[in-house]
XYZ file of C-alpha atoms in Angstrom:
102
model
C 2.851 29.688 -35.859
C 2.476 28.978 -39.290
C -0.306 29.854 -42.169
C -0.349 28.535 -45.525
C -0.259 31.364 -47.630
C -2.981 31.793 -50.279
C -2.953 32.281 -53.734
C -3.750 35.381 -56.213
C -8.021 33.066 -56.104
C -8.168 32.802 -52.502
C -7.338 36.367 -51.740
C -9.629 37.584 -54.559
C -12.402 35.388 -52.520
C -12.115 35.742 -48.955
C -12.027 40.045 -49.879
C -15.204 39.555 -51.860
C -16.548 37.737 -48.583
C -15.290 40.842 -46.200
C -16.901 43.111 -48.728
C -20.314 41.323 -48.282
C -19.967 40.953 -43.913
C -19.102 44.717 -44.258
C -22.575 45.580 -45.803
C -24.322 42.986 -43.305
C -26.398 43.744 -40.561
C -24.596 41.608 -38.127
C -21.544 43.922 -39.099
C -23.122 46.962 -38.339
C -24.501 45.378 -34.961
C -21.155 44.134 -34.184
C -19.302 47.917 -34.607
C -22.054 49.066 -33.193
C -20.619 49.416 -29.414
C -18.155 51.751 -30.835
C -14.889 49.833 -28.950
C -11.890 48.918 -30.849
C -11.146 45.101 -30.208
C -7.609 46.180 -29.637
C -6.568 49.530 -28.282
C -10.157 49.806 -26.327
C -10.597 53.271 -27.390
C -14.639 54.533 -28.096
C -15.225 55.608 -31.257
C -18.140 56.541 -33.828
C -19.159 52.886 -34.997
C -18.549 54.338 -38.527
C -15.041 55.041 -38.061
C -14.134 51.496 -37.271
C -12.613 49.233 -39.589
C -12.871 45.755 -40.321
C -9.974 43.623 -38.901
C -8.820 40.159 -40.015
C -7.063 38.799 -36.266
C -5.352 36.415 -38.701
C -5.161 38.656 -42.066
C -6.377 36.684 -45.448
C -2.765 37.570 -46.451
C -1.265 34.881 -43.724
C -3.949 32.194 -44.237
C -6.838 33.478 -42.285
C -10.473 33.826 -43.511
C -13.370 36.245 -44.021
C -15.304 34.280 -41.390
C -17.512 35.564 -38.736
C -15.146 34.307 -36.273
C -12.169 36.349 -37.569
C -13.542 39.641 -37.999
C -13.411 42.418 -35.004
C -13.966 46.043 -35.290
C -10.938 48.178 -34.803
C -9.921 51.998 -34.734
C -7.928 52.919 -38.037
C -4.584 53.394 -36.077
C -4.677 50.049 -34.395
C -5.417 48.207 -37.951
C -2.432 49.962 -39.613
C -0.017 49.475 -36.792
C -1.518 46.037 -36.846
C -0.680 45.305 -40.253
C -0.163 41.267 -41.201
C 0.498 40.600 -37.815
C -0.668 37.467 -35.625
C -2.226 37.755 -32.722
C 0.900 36.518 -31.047
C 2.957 39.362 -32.772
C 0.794 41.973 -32.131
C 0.411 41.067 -28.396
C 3.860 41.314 -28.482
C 4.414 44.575 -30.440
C 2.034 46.021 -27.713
C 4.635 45.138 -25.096
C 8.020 46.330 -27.005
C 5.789 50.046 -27.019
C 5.101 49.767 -23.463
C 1.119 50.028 -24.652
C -0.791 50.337 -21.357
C -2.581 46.267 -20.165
C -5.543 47.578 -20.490
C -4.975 48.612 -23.938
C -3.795 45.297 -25.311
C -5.906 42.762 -26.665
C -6.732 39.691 -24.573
């Protein structure tokens, strides 16, 4: 699958437009069931991150549509992976199905 890859303006932008969904109500709402999108793991809605499922870094965007709340050890592990590559990271650890992201 392939992303263009942004430049030094675009990266600056689409984090200035994470920054502002993170202090939005319609963040809060959506970490506000406390599941991580990935690993499906409660947590406090506080200690969930904000995830890009395709990171600014590999052409994705700071859209509603790209955002999902994760635990801090699934967004690390995640890193600048694709959805594709992290679905199939998850299998090469032996994660449990019901763990995995759909």
């Amino acid at each position: 699958m392939f992303f263009p890859f942004p430049d030094d303006a675009a990266l600056k932008k689409e984090r200035v437009k994470a920054r502002q969904l993170r202090a939005s109500q319609w963040w809060k709402r959506k970490r506000s069931s406390g599941i991580c999108h990935y690993c499906g793991e409660n947590f406090s809605p506080k200690e969930l991150t904000m995830d890009h499922v395709i990171p600014i870094s590999r052409g994705g965007r700071s859209e509603k549509f790209n955002l999902v709340p994760c635990c801090k050890a699934c967004n690390t592990q995640k890193q600048r992976m694709l959805p594709t590559e992290w679905d199939d990271y998850m299998l090469r650890i032996g994660a449990d199905k019901k763990n995995r992201p759909e």
